[in-house]
């Protein structure tokens, strides 16, 4: 077991947009991360617990899946909210199932038909521990299909990956006391694997020792421990390495936070209202990292690049303070500033996706106490309109390409910085935007069709982005 000393506090905490100095050392800025005002929408479930994002109907837009308990129906339920294509969502479609204990959900293609399915772990009074709903690729689902499991009724969390390298999606299911592996056959069927000696209030699968096999890290919750289990590649795991005295770790996320080519961990500490990082050594062991200040009773967290500066950022649902904490990451793996955005009541899980296709990741949180989903649109997103004239053109004729960059929140706000036009693996020098517009003229396009894009550099307010491709036709 590994016991860690008190960690160094970060240099600053950002509340809204005001900086509060806590110490004199350390950097206090990263590329701006900004989210717009929170929108609350009905989840379709009285007590939504877990939330996931995925493209359920093959339209290119991430949809929402939420699971929880419905007081009105006195049953557990999953609701599906399909994206309308503009960041808004259709009213929820609710699917019911009967578990007396409900854990979390996972989204993947479990039956090999090319369409996404979802399952919920938990348990009923006859030993079923999985409720599977199969998708038709159009956003509709059939189920539940129940499967008995070894620890039915004790499951809390679930992660999906190919644990035994047979090409099918398997499950690592975490529980309060122990965890277990469950193997899929790729046709929608599951069988028990083996119990694992690790508490699992949250679990992440990744290759922590770079041996090509999936490993597991679990947040131990009531055990106050973080467990790291190295995978053997056949679905079995070694005995866990245990990092102790953490104060109810409730969420865990992985990523290379410091750009050293080795995976690190971030863990939310429920009792202490902080996030602790653990720096990967590349062999599956971890060293003490740093602390990030967050809100009251932080729950599940995710790691993603919200400001597109190449560094991973963190977002955590603060169950006790009704907000989400966003921590912009620095290149050295530190998270010296924290931003807070309001949510609904008692957010428990957080997920991300580019809901409005503006090139930047947005946030969605399940609000346990008021039945809502909190949506936060990334204010750094842009829409890039790329046009050309004339199109089609004649060989040797000058063609003018025009890129217009505007805020995805309000088109009256224009991007600054520069745009690079790219075609046939060749690109222009950066062209400065003037009032959100950059132009480039060329008479050197080859005969036939050319695929042209505009790469936006970003600025202090807007994230880098790339336009949808434009097809320029050049006739003889």
XYZ file of C-alpha atoms in Angstrom:
476
model
C 0.000 0.000 0.000
C 1.066 3.569 -0.640
C 0.257 6.434 1.717
C 0.741 9.995 0.539
C 1.600 13.201 2.418
C -0.401 16.405 2.178
C -0.033 17.817 -1.313
C 0.867 21.306 -2.430
C -2.134 23.559 -2.998
C -2.524 25.337 -6.342
C -1.646 28.968 -6.672
C -5.077 30.300 -7.456
C -8.771 29.588 -7.740
C -10.946 31.243 -10.361
C -14.512 31.919 -9.248
C -16.563 33.049 -12.204
C -13.980 35.304 -13.830
C -12.346 36.717 -10.708
C -8.962 35.467 -9.535
C -8.448 34.846 -5.825
C -4.785 34.570 -4.812
C -4.026 31.735 -2.418
C -0.262 31.613 -2.737
C 2.530 33.419 -4.495
C 4.157 30.536 -6.326
C 3.067 28.817 -9.516
C 1.373 29.854 -12.764
C -2.242 30.981 -12.626
C -3.254 30.994 -16.244
C -3.877 28.692 -19.143
C -5.632 29.339 -22.443
C -9.103 30.696 -21.636
C -11.773 28.092 -20.929
C -15.218 29.623 -21.122
C -18.709 28.184 -20.924
C -21.986 29.984 -21.557
C -24.916 30.279 -19.193
C -26.283 26.958 -18.007
C -29.440 25.582 -19.613
C -31.559 23.103 -17.678
C -33.648 20.575 -19.593
C -35.878 17.765 -18.348
C -34.131 14.405 -18.139
C -37.353 12.374 -18.102
C -36.240 10.757 -14.819
C -36.982 12.012 -11.320
C -33.542 11.181 -9.936
C -31.037 11.028 -12.804
C -27.757 9.453 -11.795
C -25.370 8.587 -14.627
C -25.066 10.347 -17.970
C -23.245 9.444 -21.191
C -22.900 10.983 -24.657
C -22.733 9.078 -27.939
C -24.070 9.264 -31.503
C -26.960 6.822 -31.199
C -28.540 7.377 -34.616
C -25.566 7.840 -36.972
C -26.303 11.490 -37.729
C -22.923 12.775 -36.564
C -24.263 14.510 -33.468
C -23.720 13.298 -29.895
C -26.922 12.311 -28.091
C -27.569 11.865 -24.362
C -28.320 8.750 -22.322
C -29.284 9.091 -18.651
C -30.140 6.475 -16.053
C -31.724 6.817 -12.631
C -34.850 6.224 -10.576
C -38.380 7.342 -11.458
C -40.523 8.137 -8.409
C -43.654 8.503 -10.507
C -43.313 5.016 -11.976
C -41.559 3.445 -8.967
C -39.061 1.820 -11.332
C -35.565 2.397 -12.621
C -35.350 4.021 -15.999
C -33.081 5.112 -18.820
C -33.909 8.143 -20.916
C -32.577 8.886 -24.385
C -32.438 12.450 -25.707
C -31.577 12.746 -29.391
C -29.638 15.761 -30.589
C -31.526 17.950 -33.063
C -28.254 18.926 -34.737
C -27.941 22.378 -33.221
C -27.100 21.577 -29.614
C -30.754 21.266 -28.642
C -32.317 17.938 -27.765
C -35.620 16.206 -28.402
C -37.826 15.394 -25.407
C -36.651 12.280 -23.610
C -37.768 8.783 -24.547
C -37.888 6.701 -21.374
C -37.105 2.978 -21.150
C -37.956 1.151 -17.924
C -36.350 -1.804 -16.164
C -36.586 -3.396 -12.734
C -33.463 -3.273 -10.541
C -33.617 -2.741 -6.793
C -30.034 -1.439 -6.941
C -29.043 0.741 -9.869
C -25.451 1.414 -10.827
C -24.112 3.263 -13.819
C -24.415 2.753 -17.593
C -22.141 2.010 -20.522
C -22.643 2.719 -24.240
C -21.021 0.540 -26.917
C -21.837 -1.893 -29.716
C -22.336 -5.026 -27.633
C -23.979 -7.247 -30.281
C -21.793 -6.464 -33.296
C -24.441 -5.021 -35.590
C -22.715 -1.670 -36.040
C -25.230 0.211 -33.887
C -24.664 1.511 -30.390
C -26.386 -0.208 -27.477
C -26.412 0.659 -23.781
C -26.506 -1.344 -20.603
C -27.037 -0.621 -16.935
C -25.363 -2.489 -14.078
C -27.013 -3.043 -10.717
C -29.180 -5.889 -9.601
C -32.599 -7.379 -8.952
C -33.860 -9.939 -6.422
C -33.294 -12.942 -8.737
C -29.614 -12.346 -9.463
C -29.650 -10.306 -12.654
C -26.864 -7.741 -12.745
C -27.009 -6.381 -16.310
C -29.918 -4.800 -18.184
C -29.062 -4.488 -21.884
C -30.923 -2.343 -24.422
C -30.026 -2.903 -28.080
C -30.091 -0.061 -30.592
C -31.426 -0.047 -34.145
C -29.129 2.767 -35.303
C -32.030 5.208 -35.531
C -32.133 6.141 -31.849
C -34.636 3.447 -30.844
C -33.880 0.675 -28.359
C -35.260 -2.740 -27.481
C -35.006 -4.305 -24.034
C -34.188 -4.848 -21.339
C -32.381 -8.155 -21.756
C -31.296 -9.300 -18.314
C -28.122 -11.252 -17.490
C -27.279 -12.797 -14.107
C -23.906 -11.747 -12.663
C -21.713 -12.758 -9.760
C -22.188 -9.545 -7.785
C -25.728 -8.629 -8.839
C -26.966 -5.888 -6.563
C -23.495 -4.682 -5.650
C -22.511 -2.911 -8.860
C -21.913 0.838 -8.832
C -19.738 1.691 -11.834
C -18.830 0.157 -15.168
C -16.175 0.636 -17.857
C -16.036 -0.975 -21.310
C -13.016 -2.418 -23.084
C -11.637 -5.561 -24.704
C -10.055 -7.103 -21.619
C -9.115 -10.464 -23.173
C -8.271 -9.342 -26.717
C -10.952 -11.374 -28.464
C -12.392 -8.367 -30.307
C -15.554 -8.135 -28.186
C -16.486 -5.511 -25.622
C -16.070 -6.655 -22.024
C -16.958 -4.962 -18.728
C -15.072 -4.046 -15.588
C -17.777 -3.518 -12.966
C -16.941 -1.721 -9.733
C -18.751 -2.191 -6.453
C -18.700 -1.228 -2.778
C -16.333 -3.874 -1.432
C -15.176 -5.653 -4.556
C -15.339 -5.503 -8.327
C -15.629 -8.049 -11.125
C -14.872 -8.653 -14.766
C -17.646 -9.652 -17.165
C -16.869 -10.914 -20.646
C -18.916 -10.203 -23.766
C -19.070 -12.461 -26.815
C -19.754 -9.631 -29.269
C -23.274 -10.957 -29.890
C -24.989 -9.327 -26.905
C -24.283 -12.104 -24.400
C -22.234 -11.877 -21.227
C -20.616 -14.261 -18.757
C -18.958 -13.749 -15.394
C -15.228 -13.344 -15.253
C -13.588 -13.171 -11.843
C -13.960 -11.064 -8.693
C -11.368 -8.330 -8.178
C -10.116 -7.200 -4.791
C -10.871 -3.515 -5.291
C -13.614 -1.130 -4.285
C -15.004 0.549 -7.389
C -17.135 3.664 -6.968
C -15.746 4.700 -10.349
C -13.489 2.887 -12.797
C -11.371 3.778 -15.812
C -9.678 1.361 -18.219
C -6.396 2.332 -19.874
C -2.927 0.935 -20.568
C -0.931 2.323 -17.652
C 2.223 0.257 -18.208
C 2.234 0.426 -22.025
C 2.240 -3.348 -22.531
C -0.704 -3.385 -24.928
C -3.195 -4.743 -22.376
C -5.918 -2.806 -20.604
C -5.423 -2.005 -16.930
C -7.982 -0.683 -14.446
C -7.970 2.146 -11.908
C -10.836 2.371 -9.442
C -11.860 5.066 -6.991
C -12.488 3.230 -3.734
C -15.084 5.505 -2.152
C -15.717 4.255 1.359
C -12.346 2.483 1.462
C -10.533 5.850 1.094
C -8.233 4.183 -1.438
C -7.285 4.297 -5.101
C -6.754 0.860 -6.662
C -4.637 0.179 -9.761
C -4.912 -3.294 -11.296
C -2.585 -4.257 -14.132
C -4.160 -6.413 -16.826
C -2.565 -9.609 -18.102
C -4.201 -9.399 -21.530
C -6.306 -12.535 -21.040
C -9.001 -10.826 -18.968
C -7.304 -11.461 -15.639
C -5.688 -8.832 -13.447
C -2.806 -8.744 -11.024
C -3.377 -7.921 -7.363
C -4.065 -4.217 -6.996
C -1.544 -1.588 -6.027
C -3.373 0.459 -3.394
C -2.890 4.175 -2.743
C -4.321 4.887 0.701
C -5.712 7.642 2.929
C -7.374 9.684 0.221
C -10.624 10.661 1.961
C -13.412 8.982 -0.076
C -12.183 9.071 -3.676
C -15.353 9.100 -5.790
C -14.256 9.667 -9.381
C -11.213 8.833 -11.496
C -10.023 9.876 -14.964
C -6.859 9.136 -16.934
C -4.750 11.014 -19.444
C -1.230 12.213 -20.164
C -1.482 15.471 -18.243
C 2.208 16.454 -18.373
C 3.108 15.344 -21.928
C 5.740 12.816 -20.893
C 4.148 9.962 -22.831
C 2.954 8.230 -19.656
C -0.616 8.047 -18.437
C -1.546 9.921 -15.265
C -4.634 9.843 -13.047
C -6.927 12.490 -11.579
C -9.107 11.549 -8.615
C -11.953 13.508 -7.020
C -11.843 13.429 -3.208
C -15.416 13.675 -1.958
C -14.693 14.546 1.675
C -11.971 17.123 1.047
C -13.518 18.942 -1.942
C -10.357 18.602 -4.030
C -8.964 16.772 -7.026
C -5.656 14.971 -6.605
C -3.433 14.010 -9.499
C -1.141 10.989 -9.635
C 1.785 11.129 -12.049
C 2.333 7.948 -14.022
C 5.790 6.388 -14.000
C 5.069 4.380 -17.149
C 5.264 1.000 -15.412
C 1.794 1.056 -13.872
C 2.867 2.799 -10.675
C 2.112 6.407 -9.774
C 3.759 9.194 -7.798
C 2.151 12.000 -5.853
C 0.981 14.905 -8.012
C -0.849 18.075 -7.124
C -4.169 19.205 -5.690
C -6.858 21.215 -7.452
C -9.494 23.033 -5.418
C -13.084 22.224 -6.409
C -16.545 22.547 -4.847
C -18.348 20.647 -2.115
C -18.572 16.839 -2.427
C -17.040 16.400 -5.872
C -18.302 13.321 -7.691
C -17.489 12.032 -11.146
C -14.958 13.811 -13.325
C -13.702 13.765 -16.909
C -10.492 14.814 -18.657
C -10.734 16.565 -22.035
C -9.224 19.507 -23.908
C -11.939 22.147 -23.602
C -9.849 25.083 -24.854
C -7.916 23.179 -27.582
C -4.522 24.281 -26.361
C -3.179 20.725 -26.463
C -3.372 20.276 -22.687
C -5.973 18.133 -20.942
C -8.405 19.969 -18.687
C -10.662 18.548 -15.964
C -14.347 18.944 -15.182
C -15.982 17.566 -12.029
C -19.590 17.495 -10.816
C -19.863 19.074 -7.366
C -22.773 17.277 -5.725
C -22.802 19.485 -2.625
C -22.413 22.941 -4.162
C -24.674 22.645 -7.224
C -22.003 23.508 -9.748
C -19.376 22.086 -12.043
C -15.702 22.879 -11.519
C -13.540 23.273 -14.622
C -9.761 23.186 -14.191
C -7.716 24.301 -17.233
C -4.597 22.175 -17.575
C -1.057 23.428 -18.009
C 1.612 21.687 -20.077
C 3.422 20.565 -16.913
C 0.371 18.638 -15.711
C -0.724 21.182 -13.132
C -4.220 22.637 -12.736
C -3.570 25.944 -10.955
C -6.940 27.614 -11.498
C -10.555 26.558 -11.029
C -13.674 27.955 -12.661
C -17.178 27.292 -11.326
C -20.398 27.198 -13.348
C -23.885 26.651 -11.870
C -25.868 23.485 -12.568
C -29.145 22.082 -11.326
C -29.497 20.569 -7.877
C -26.953 17.945 -6.773
C -25.113 17.143 -10.020
C -23.658 13.648 -9.812
C -22.133 12.820 -13.219
C -20.583 14.865 -16.010
C -20.047 14.065 -19.692
C -18.809 16.026 -22.695
C -19.502 16.224 -26.406
C -19.558 18.768 -29.221
C -23.319 19.134 -29.178
C -23.599 21.965 -31.712
C -20.685 20.969 -33.988
C -18.717 24.162 -33.425
C -15.428 22.350 -32.891
C -15.354 22.673 -29.083
C -16.526 20.296 -26.379
C -19.603 21.176 -24.333
C -20.707 19.765 -20.962
C -23.766 17.845 -19.774
C -24.451 16.968 -16.135
C -27.135 14.825 -14.521
C -28.804 16.730 -11.660
C -29.898 14.100 -9.163
C -32.155 16.180 -6.928
C -34.301 18.032 -9.465
C -34.551 15.658 -12.428
C -32.761 17.909 -14.907
C -29.778 17.846 -17.214
C -27.489 20.877 -17.082
C -26.099 21.847 -20.502
C -23.141 24.201 -20.769
C -22.121 25.286 -24.244
C -18.449 25.985 -24.793
C -18.151 29.736 -25.364
C -14.882 29.229 -27.230
C -16.612 27.527 -30.147
C -16.879 29.029 -33.613
C -18.650 28.481 -36.893
C -16.435 28.841 -39.971
C -18.099 29.564 -43.281
C -15.860 28.771 -46.238
C -16.808 29.866 -49.772
C -15.141 30.271 -53.130
C -15.786 32.276 -56.267
C -16.118 31.329 -59.003
C -16.981 27.688 -58.457
C -16.664 25.900 -60.783
C -13.707 27.734 -62.311
C -11.587 27.283 -65.430
C -7.986 26.083 -65.359
C -5.713 29.088 -64.739
C -8.610 31.314 -63.661
C -8.143 33.168 -60.324
C -10.333 31.792 -57.525
C -10.990 33.688 -54.322
C -11.523 31.718 -51.118
C -13.226 33.463 -48.220
C -13.351 32.233 -44.605
C -15.644 33.906 -42.082
C -15.195 33.074 -38.393
C -17.941 33.943 -35.897
C -18.875 32.918 -32.387
C -21.201 29.919 -32.217
C -23.064 31.685 -29.411
C -23.662 34.977 -31.213
C -22.583 35.693 -34.780
C -22.037 39.376 -34.030
C -18.816 38.377 -32.257
C -16.039 37.792 -34.783
C -12.878 35.768 -34.444
C -9.461 37.406 -34.566
C -6.150 35.715 -35.206
C -5.491 34.066 -38.559
C -6.681 31.458 -41.033
C -4.615 29.016 -43.080
C -6.172 27.631 -46.271
C -5.259 23.996 -46.952
C -5.593 21.929 -50.144
C -3.764 18.885 -51.547
C -1.561 18.783 -48.400
C -0.351 22.293 -49.200
C -1.232 25.338 -47.170
C -0.999 29.088 -47.354
C 0.852 31.260 -44.895
C -1.425 32.401 -42.050
C -3.745 35.148 -43.255
C -4.902 37.687 -40.686
C -8.615 37.919 -40.034
C -10.140 41.372 -40.470
C -13.539 41.709 -38.816
C -13.709 37.928 -38.798
C -12.918 37.517 -42.515
C -9.837 36.202 -44.349
C -9.456 35.844 -48.124
C -6.977 34.160 -50.427
C -6.758 34.262 -54.219
C -4.984 31.723 -56.408
C -4.890 30.763 -60.096
C -2.776 27.652 -59.539
C -5.407 25.046 -58.713
C -5.033 21.816 -60.699
C -7.690 20.541 -63.040
C -10.359 18.400 -61.388
C -11.690 18.742 -57.883
C -9.832 20.154 -54.902
C -10.780 19.638 -51.258
C -10.141 22.893 -49.397
C -10.370 23.634 -45.676
C -9.743 26.693 -43.530
C -7.768 26.192 -40.323
C -8.468 28.861 -37.709
C -5.667 29.672 -35.248
C -7.902 30.725 -32.366
C -7.340 33.766 -30.156
C -7.745 34.686 -26.488
C -11.511 34.178 -26.674
C -12.024 31.478 -29.291
C -10.549 28.023 -29.708
C -8.765 26.779 -32.827
C -11.093 25.166 -35.326
C -11.225 23.759 -38.851
C -13.988 24.369 -41.364
C -15.942 21.688 -43.120
C -14.284 20.895 -46.450
C -15.277 22.802 -49.565
C -15.065 21.115 -52.983
C -13.673 23.404 -55.673
C -14.166 22.186 -59.250
C -11.654 23.286 -61.880
C -12.638 22.641 -65.499
C -10.230 22.457 -68.474
